Coordinates of C-alpha atoms and ligand atoms in Angstrom, one line a residue:
X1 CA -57.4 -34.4 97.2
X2 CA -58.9 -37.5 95.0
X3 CA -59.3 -40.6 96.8
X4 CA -56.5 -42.0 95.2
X5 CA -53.5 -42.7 97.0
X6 CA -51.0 -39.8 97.5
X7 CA -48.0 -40.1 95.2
X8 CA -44.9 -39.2 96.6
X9 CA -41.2 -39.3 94.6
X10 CA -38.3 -39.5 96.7
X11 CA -35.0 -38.5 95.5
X12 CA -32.2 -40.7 96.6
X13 CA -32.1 -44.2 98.3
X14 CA -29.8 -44.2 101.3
X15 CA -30.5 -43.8 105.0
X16 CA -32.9 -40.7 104.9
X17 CA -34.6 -41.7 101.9
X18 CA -35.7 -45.3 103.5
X19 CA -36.9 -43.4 107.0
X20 CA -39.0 -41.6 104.8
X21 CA -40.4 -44.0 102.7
X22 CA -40.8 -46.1 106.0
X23 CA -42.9 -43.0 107.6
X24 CA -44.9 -42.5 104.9
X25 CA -45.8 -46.2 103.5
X26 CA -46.8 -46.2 107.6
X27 CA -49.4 -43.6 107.1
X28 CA -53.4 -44.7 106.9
X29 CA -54.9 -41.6 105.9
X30 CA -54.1 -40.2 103.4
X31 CA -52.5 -43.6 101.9
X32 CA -49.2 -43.1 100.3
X33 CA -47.5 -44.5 97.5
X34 CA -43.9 -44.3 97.2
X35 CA -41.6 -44.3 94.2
X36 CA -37.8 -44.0 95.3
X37 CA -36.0 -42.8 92.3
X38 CA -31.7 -43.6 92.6
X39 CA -29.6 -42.5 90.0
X40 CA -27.5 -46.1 90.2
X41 CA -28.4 -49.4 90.0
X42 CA -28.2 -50.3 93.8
X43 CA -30.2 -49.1 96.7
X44 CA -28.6 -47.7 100.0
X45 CA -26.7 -44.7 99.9
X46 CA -24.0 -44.0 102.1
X47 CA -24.7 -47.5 103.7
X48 CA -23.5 -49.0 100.6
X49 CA -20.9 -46.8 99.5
X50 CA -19.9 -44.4 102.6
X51 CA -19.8 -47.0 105.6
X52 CA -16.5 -48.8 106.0
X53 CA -16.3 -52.0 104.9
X54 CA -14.6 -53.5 107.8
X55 CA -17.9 -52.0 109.8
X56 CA -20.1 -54.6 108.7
X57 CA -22.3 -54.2 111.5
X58 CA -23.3 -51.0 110.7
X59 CA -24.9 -52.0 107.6
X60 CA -27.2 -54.7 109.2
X61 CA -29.9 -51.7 109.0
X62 CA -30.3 -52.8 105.5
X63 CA -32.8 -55.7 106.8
X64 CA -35.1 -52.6 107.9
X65 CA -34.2 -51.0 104.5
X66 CA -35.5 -54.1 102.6
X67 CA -38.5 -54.7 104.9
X68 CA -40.0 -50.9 103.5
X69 CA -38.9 -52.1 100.1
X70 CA -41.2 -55.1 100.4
X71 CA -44.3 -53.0 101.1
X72 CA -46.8 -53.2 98.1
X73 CA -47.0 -48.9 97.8
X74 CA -42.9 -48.9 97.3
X75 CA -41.5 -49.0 93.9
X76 CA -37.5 -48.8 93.6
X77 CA -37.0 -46.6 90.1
X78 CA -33.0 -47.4 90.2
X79 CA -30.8 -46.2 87.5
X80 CA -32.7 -43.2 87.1
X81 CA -30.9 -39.8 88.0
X82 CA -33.4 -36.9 88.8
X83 CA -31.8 -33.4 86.4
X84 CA -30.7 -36.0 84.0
X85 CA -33.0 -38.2 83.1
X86 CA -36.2 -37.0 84.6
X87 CA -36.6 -33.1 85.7
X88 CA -37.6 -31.4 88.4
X89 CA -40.7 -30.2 86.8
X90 CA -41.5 -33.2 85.0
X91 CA -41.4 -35.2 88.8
X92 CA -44.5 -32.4 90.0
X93 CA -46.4 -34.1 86.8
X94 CA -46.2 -37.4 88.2
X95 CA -46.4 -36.4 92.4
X96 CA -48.2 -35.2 93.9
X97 CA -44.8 -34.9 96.1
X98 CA -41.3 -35.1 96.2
X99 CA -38.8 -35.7 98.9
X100 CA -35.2 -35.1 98.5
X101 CA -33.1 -37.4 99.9
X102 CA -30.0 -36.9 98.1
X103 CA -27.2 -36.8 100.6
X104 CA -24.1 -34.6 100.9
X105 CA -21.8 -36.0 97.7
X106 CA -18.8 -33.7 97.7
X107 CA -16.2 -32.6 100.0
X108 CA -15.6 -28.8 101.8
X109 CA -12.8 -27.3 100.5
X110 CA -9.4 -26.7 102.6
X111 CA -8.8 -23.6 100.1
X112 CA -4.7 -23.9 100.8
X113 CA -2.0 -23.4 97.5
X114 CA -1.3 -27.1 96.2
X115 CA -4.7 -28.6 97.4
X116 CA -5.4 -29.8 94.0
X117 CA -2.0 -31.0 93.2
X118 CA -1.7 -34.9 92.3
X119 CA -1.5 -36.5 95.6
X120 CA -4.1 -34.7 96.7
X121 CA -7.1 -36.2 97.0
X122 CA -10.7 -35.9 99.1
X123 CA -12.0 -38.3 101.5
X124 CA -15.4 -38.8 99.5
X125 CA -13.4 -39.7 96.4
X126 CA -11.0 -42.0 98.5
X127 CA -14.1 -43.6 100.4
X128 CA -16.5 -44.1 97.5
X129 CA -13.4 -45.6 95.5
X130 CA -12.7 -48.5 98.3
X131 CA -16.8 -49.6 98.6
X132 CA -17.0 -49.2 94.5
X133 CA -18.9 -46.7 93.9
X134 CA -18.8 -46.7 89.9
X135 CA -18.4 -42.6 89.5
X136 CA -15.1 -42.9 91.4
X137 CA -13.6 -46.3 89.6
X138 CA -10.9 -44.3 87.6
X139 CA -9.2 -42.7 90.9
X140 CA -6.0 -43.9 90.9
X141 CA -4.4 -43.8 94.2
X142 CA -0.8 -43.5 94.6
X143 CA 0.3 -45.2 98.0
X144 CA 3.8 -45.4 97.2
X145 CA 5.3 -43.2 99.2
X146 CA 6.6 -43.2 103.1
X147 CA 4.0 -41.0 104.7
X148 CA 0.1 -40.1 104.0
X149 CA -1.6 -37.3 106.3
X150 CA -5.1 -37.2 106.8
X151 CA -6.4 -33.7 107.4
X152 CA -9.6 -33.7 109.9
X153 CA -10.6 -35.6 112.9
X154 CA -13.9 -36.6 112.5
X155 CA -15.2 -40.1 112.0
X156 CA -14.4 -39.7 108.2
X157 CA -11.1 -39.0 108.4
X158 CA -10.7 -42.2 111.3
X159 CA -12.1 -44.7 108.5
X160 CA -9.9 -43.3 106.0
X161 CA -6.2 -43.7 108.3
X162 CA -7.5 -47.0 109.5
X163 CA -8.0 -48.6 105.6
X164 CA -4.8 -47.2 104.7
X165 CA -3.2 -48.5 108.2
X166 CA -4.5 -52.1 108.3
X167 CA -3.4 -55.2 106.5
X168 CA -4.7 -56.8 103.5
X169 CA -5.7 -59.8 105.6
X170 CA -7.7 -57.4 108.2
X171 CA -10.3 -56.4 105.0
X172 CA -9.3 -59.3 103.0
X173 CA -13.1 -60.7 104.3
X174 CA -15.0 -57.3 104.4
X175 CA -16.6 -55.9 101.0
X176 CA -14.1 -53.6 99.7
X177 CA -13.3 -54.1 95.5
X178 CA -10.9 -56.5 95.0
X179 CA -9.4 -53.6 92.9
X180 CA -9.0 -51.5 96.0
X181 CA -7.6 -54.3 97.8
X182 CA -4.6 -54.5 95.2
X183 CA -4.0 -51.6 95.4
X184 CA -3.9 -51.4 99.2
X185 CA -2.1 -54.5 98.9
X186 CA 1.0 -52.4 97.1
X187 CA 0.7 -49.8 99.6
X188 CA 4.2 -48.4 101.1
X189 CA 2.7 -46.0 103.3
X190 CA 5.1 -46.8 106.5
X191 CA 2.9 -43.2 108.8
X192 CA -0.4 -42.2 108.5
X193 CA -1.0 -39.0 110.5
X194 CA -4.2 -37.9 111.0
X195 CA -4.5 -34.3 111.8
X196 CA -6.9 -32.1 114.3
X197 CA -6.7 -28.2 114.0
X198 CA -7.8 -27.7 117.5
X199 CA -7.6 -30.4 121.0
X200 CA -8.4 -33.8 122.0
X201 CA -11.5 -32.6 123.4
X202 CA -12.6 -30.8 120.4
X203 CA -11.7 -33.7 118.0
X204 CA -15.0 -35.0 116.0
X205 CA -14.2 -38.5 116.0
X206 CA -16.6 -40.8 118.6
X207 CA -14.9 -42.8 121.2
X208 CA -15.8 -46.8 119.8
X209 CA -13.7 -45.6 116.2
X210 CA -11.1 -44.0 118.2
X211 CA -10.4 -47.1 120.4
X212 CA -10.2 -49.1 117.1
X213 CA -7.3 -47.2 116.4
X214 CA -5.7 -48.6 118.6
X215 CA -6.4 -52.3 117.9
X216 CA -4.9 -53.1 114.5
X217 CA -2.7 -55.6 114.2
X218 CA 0.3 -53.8 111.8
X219 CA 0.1 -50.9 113.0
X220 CA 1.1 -48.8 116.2
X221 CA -0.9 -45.6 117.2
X222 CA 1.5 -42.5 118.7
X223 CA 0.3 -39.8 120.6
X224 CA 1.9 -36.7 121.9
X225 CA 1.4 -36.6 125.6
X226 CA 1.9 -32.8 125.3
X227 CA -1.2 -32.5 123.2
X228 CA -3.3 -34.2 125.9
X229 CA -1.9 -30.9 128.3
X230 CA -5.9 -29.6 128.9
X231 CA -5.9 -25.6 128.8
X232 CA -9.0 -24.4 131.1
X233 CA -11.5 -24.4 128.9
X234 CA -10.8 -27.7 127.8
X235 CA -11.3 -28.7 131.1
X236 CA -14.5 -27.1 131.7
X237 CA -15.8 -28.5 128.4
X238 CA -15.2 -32.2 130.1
X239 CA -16.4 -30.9 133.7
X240 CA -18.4 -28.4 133.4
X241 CA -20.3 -28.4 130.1
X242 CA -20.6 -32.7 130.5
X243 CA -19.1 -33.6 126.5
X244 CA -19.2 -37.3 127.8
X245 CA -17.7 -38.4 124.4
X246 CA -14.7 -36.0 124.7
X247 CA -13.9 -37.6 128.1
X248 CA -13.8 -41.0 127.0
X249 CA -11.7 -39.3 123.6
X250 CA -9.3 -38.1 125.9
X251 CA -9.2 -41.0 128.1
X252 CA -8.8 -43.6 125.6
X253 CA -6.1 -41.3 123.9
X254 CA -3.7 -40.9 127.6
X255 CA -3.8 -44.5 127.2
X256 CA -2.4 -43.8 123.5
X257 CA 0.4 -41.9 124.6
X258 CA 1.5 -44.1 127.9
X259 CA 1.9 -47.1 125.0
X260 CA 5.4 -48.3 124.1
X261 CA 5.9 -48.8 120.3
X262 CA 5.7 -52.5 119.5
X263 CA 7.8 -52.4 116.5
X264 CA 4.7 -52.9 114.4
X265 CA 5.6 -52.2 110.4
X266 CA 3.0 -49.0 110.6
X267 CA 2.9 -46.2 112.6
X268 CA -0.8 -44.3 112.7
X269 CA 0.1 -40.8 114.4
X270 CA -2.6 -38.5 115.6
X271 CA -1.4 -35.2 116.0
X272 CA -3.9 -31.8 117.4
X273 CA -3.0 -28.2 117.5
X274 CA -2.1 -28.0 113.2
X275 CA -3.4 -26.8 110.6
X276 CA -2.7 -27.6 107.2
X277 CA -0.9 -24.2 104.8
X278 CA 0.1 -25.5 102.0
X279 CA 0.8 -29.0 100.2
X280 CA 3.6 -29.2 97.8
X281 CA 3.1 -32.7 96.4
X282 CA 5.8 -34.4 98.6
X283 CA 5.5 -32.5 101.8
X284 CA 2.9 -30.1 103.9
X285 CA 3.3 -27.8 105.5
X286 CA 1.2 -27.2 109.0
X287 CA 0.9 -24.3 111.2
X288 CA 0.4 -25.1 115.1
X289 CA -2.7 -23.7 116.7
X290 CA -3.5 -22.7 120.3
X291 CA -7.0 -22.6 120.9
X292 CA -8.9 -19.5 121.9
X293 CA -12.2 -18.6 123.0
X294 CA -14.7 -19.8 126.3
X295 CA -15.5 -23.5 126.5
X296 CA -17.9 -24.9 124.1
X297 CA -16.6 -22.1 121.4
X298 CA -13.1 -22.8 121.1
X299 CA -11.4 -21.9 117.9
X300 CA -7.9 -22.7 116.4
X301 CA -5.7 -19.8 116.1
X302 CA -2.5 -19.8 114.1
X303 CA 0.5 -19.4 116.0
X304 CA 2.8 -18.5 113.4
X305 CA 5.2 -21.4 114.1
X306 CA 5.4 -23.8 110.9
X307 CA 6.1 -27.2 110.6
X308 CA 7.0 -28.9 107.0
X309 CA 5.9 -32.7 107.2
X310 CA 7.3 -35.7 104.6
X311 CA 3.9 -36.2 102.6
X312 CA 3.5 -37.6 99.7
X313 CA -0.4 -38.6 100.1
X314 CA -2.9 -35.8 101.2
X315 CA -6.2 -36.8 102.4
X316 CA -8.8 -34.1 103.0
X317 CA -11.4 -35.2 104.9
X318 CA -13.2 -31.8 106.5
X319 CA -16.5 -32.9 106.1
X320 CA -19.3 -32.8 103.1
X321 CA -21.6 -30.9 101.3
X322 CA -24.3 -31.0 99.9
X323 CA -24.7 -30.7 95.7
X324 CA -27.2 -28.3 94.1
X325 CA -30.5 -30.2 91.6
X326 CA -31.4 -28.4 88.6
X327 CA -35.3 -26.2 89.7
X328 CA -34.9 -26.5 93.3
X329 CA -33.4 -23.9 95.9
X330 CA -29.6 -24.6 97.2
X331 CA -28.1 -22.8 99.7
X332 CA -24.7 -22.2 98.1
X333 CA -22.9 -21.5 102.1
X334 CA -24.4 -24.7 104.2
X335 CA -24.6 -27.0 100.9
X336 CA -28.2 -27.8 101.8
X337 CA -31.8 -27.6 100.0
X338 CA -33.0 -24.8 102.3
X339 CA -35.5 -26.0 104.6
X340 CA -37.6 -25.4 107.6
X341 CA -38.3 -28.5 109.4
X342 CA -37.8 -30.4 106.0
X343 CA -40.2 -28.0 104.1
X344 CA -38.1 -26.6 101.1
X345 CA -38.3 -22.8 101.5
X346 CA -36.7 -20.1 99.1
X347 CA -36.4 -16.7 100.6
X348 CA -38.2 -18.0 103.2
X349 CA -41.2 -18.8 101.4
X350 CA -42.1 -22.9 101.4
X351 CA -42.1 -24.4 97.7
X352 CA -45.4 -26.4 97.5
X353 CA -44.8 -30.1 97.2
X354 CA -40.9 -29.9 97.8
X355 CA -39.2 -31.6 100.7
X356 CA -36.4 -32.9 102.3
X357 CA -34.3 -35.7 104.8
X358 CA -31.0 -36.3 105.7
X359 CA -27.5 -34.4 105.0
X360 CA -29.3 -32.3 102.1
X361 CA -31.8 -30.9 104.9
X362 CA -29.4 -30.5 107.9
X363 CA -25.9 -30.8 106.9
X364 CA -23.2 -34.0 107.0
X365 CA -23.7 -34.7 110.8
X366 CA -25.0 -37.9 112.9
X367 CA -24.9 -41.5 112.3
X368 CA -27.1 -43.6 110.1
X369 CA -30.2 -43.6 112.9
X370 CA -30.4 -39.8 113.2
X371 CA -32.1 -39.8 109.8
X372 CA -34.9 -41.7 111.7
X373 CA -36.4 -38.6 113.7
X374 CA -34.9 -36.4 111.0
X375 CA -37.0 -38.2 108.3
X376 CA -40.3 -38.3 110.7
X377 CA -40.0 -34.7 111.2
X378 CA -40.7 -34.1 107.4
X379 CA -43.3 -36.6 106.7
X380 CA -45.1 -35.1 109.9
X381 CA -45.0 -31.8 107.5
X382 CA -45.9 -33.3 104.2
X383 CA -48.4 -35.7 105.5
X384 CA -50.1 -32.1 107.1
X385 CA -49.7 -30.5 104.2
X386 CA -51.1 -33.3 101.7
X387 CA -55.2 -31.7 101.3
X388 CA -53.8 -28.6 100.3
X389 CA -51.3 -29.7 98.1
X390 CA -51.3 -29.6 94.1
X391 CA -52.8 -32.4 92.9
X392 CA -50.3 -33.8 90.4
X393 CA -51.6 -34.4 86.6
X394 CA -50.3 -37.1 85.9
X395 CA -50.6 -39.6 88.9
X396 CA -49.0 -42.9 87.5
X397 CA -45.7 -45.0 87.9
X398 CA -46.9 -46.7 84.3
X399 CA -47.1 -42.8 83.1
X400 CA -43.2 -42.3 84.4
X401 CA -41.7 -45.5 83.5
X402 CA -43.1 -45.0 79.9
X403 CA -41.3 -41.6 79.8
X404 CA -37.9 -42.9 80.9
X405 CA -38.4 -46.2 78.3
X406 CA -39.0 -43.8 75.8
X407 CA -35.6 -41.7 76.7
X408 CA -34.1 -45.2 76.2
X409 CA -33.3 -45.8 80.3
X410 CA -33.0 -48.9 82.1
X411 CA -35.0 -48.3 84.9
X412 CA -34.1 -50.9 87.2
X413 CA -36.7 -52.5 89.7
X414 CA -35.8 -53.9 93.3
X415 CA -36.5 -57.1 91.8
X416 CA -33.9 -56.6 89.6
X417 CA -31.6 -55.2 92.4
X418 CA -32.3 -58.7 94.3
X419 CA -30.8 -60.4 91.0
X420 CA -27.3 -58.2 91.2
X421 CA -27.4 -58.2 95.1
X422 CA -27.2 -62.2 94.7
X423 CA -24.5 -61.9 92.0
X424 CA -22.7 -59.8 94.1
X425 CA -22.8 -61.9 96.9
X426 CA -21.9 -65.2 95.0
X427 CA -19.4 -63.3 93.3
X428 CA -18.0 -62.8 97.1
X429 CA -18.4 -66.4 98.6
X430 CA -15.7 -67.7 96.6
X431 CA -13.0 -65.4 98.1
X432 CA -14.7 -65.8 101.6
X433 CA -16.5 -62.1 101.7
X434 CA -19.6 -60.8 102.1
X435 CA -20.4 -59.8 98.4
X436 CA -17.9 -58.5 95.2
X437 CA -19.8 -55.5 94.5
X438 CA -20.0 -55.0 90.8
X439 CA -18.1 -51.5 90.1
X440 CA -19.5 -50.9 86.6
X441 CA -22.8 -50.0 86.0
X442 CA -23.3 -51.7 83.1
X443 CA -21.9 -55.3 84.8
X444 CA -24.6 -54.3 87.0
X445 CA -27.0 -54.3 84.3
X446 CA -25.9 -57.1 82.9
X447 CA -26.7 -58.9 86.6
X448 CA -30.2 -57.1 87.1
X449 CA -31.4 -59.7 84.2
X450 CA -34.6 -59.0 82.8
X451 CA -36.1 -58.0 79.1
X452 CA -33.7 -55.5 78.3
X453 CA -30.5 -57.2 79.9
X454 CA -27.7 -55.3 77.4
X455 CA -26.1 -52.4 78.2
X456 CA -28.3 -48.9 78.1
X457 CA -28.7 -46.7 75.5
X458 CA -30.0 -43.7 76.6
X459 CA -32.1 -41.2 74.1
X460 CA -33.1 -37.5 74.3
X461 CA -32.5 -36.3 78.2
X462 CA -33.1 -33.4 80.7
X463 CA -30.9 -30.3 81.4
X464 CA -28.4 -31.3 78.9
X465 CA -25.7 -32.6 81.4
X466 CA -25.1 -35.8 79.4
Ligands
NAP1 P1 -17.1 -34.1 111.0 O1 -17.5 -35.1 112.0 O2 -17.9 -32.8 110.9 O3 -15.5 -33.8 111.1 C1 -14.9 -32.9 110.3 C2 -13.5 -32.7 110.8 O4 -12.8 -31.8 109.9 C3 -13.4 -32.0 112.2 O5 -12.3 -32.6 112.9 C4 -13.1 -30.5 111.8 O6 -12.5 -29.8 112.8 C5 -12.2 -30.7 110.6 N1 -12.1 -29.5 109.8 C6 -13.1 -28.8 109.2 N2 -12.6 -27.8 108.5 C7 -11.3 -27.9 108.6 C8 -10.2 -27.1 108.1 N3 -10.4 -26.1 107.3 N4 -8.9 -27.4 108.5 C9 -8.7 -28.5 109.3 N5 -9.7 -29.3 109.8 C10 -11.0 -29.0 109.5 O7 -17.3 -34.8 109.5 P2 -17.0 -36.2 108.9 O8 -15.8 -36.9 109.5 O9 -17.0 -36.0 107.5 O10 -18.3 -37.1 109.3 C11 -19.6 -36.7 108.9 C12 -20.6 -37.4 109.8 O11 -20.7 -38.8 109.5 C13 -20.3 -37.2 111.3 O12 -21.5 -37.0 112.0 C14 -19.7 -38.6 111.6 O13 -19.8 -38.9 113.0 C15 -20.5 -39.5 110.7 N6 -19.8 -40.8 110.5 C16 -19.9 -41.7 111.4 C17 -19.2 -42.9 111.3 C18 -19.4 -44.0 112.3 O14 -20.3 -43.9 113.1 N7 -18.6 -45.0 112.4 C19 -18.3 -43.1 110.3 C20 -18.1 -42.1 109.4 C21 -18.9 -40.9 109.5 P3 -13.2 -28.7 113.7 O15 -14.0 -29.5 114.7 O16 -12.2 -27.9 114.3 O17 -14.2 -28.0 112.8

């Protein structure tokens, strides 16, 4: 390698992509220089547009985000989507490097009759929709019915039944659109059920969200005592195999079921043992389970009985996946970039100069802080593998920012991002929140300020998608 510093593109902006851009602005030898390239105007991923808005907490790690964005190597290339504005191929002319930090953006599939019928809808469409993610601003949400059933029991699906079970004044002050919050406001829902195909101590959900269930103020939480009946394997799960978090699941949810109902206008209803059949646009129906297999491997197994539930909202959240990038190797069953140890492989063979962090290298699993190690793992890899890498061509942010001017994008700077982060927050202070995120990306534009303040007008792009 030239002296130079090494370039490095990384795709995508949210949790993995910071870690990354941390770990590598952190090197000394070889130097790095970072250029974080975001399809949307605003940094941050999932921390942005995936964490609930009443868990404010949880996106304090920004200040470490913005820290890395401060370092003199970092650029921020917002507005700028990778397969549609710049390609693969045409990133390898200007890195020497790229990381792929892209996330898992759609939903698994239930694959039941009537899962696409109106009043169906996923979790990452419902989610993104609430925090204002502009792709998802036209989902219209109908809420006017009795009863909406959530299908998964993971920490997804708890965020989703607790925004549709709280009040408008208990995320009145959070960041969620005003738009979502009228429509929350007309909300008629009078049971949210949440449902788990297999146990209590199998459920995916962590014990702090669980126990928030049972703390909202309009809304009483109902368990089954029955499902909280452990078969042995269960048992040995808790006792033997030591799933701490499945003990305190099952503790906090005995304390569920011993609860009278205090007449509260909701009811949030948290039902194991069913799996969803089929949805038929006002009702669902669920077949109960009994779970088989030795502990630590239990599976849900239909046992032919069949339930029909009132439902006239559907809510599938059974996890993410990842989505494929035009020139780089997807595999189509885990919805991930294959990798080993963050090294893009295909056919088992690493792809020079191709990496990746986060859900796009291991899956939708862990909290925002497992993308640390996660991230340190593949910059440990990349940073070994930097002298024998393929020097890139044409090693210059000027070179790539002329190339997207002349295809007529807005590249938007973190500077600029600071100018619509204020907005957003001003916008906010009036109606006593944290920010009103802009939902349009060309409101967003408007706010970044600079030269070229009006709305884009893109020219000639890349794969053909627009
Ligand atoms: P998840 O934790 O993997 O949960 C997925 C749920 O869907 C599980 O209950 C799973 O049940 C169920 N499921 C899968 N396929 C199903 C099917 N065909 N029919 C019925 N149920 C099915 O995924 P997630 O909730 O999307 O969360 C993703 C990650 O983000 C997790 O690591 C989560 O902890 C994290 N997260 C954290 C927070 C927080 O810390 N506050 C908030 C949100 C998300 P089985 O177990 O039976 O497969």
């Amino acid at each position: 390698m030239t002296p130079r510093p090494l370039r490095v593109a990384i795709v995508g902006s949210g949790p993995g992509g910071f870690y990354a851009a941390e770990a590598l602005l952190a090197s000394e030898a070889p130097r790095v220089e970072v250029d974080m390239i975001e399809a949307l105007p605003a940094p941050f991923g999932l921390v942005r547009y995936g964490v609930a808005p009443d868990h404010p907490k949880i996106k304090t790690i920004i200040a470490r985000y913005e820290k890395t964005a401060e370092h003199a190597s970092f650029a921020f290339l917002g507005n700028t989507e990778v397969g549609r504005d710049l390609s693969v191929d045409e990133l390898r002319r200007f890195y020497d490097a790229v990381v792929f930090a892209s996330g898992a953006q759609t939903d698994r599939r239930l694959g039941i009759p009537g899962e696409d019928l109106p009043g169906s809808y996923t979790a990452t469409e419902f989610v993104a929709w609430y925090n204002g993610h502009p792709a998802y601003q036209d989902r219209v949400f109908d809420l006017s019915c009795d009863c909406a059933v959530v299908i998964g029991q993971g920490n997804v699906a708890v965020d989703v039944a607790r925004i549709l079970a709280k009040t408008t004044d208990e995320l009145a002050q959070t960041d969620i659109t005003a738009q979502a919050l009228d429509v929350l406001a007309e909300s008629k829902l009078r049971e949210i059920r949440m449902v788990g195909r297999r146990g209590p101590v199998q459920a995916a959900f962590t014990p702090v969200e669980l126990k928030e269930l049972g703390e909202l103020a309009d809304a009483d939480v109902v368990v089954d005592a029955r499902d909280l009946e452990l078969n042995d394997a269960s048992r040995a799960e808790i006792e033997v195999l030591k799933w701490r978090d499945a003990r305190k699941n099952v503790d906090i949810l005995r304390e569920f079921a011993a609860r009278e109902l205090a007449g509260k206008s909701r009811r949030l209803v948290i039902p194991f043992f069913r799996s969803p059949k089929e949805f038929r646009g006002h009702e669902l129906v669920l077949e109960h389970n009994a779970l088989s297999g030795e502990a630590g491997a239990q599976k849900a197994v239909g046992t032919g009985v069949l339930e029909t539930v009132a439902c006239g909202a559907l809510f599938r959240s059974v996890g993410y996946r990842g989505i494929p990038i035009a020139g780089v190797p997807f595999d189509e069953r885990a919805g991930i970039i294959p990798n080993v140890e963050g090294r893009v492989v295909q056919n088992g063979a690493p792809v020079a100069g191709l990496y990746v962090v986060g859900w796009i290298k291991r899956g939708p699993s862990g909290v925002i802080g497992t993308n640390k190690p996660d991230a340190s793992e593949t910059v440990k890899h990349l940073l070994a593998d930097a002298p024998s890498l393929a020097a890139a061509p044409e090693p210059s942010r000027e070179a790539v920012l002329e190339l997207l001017a002349s295809r007529g994008v807005r590249v938007v700077s973190y500077a600029q991002w600071r100018a619509i982060d204020a907005a957003e927050v001003a916008r906010g202070a009036a109606a006593g929140k944290p920010r009103e995120k802009f939902v349009d990306v060309d409101e967003m534009l408007s706010a970044a300020g600079g030269p070229n303040a009006a709305p884009q007008k893109r020219g000639p792009t890349v794969g053909g998608c627009k």
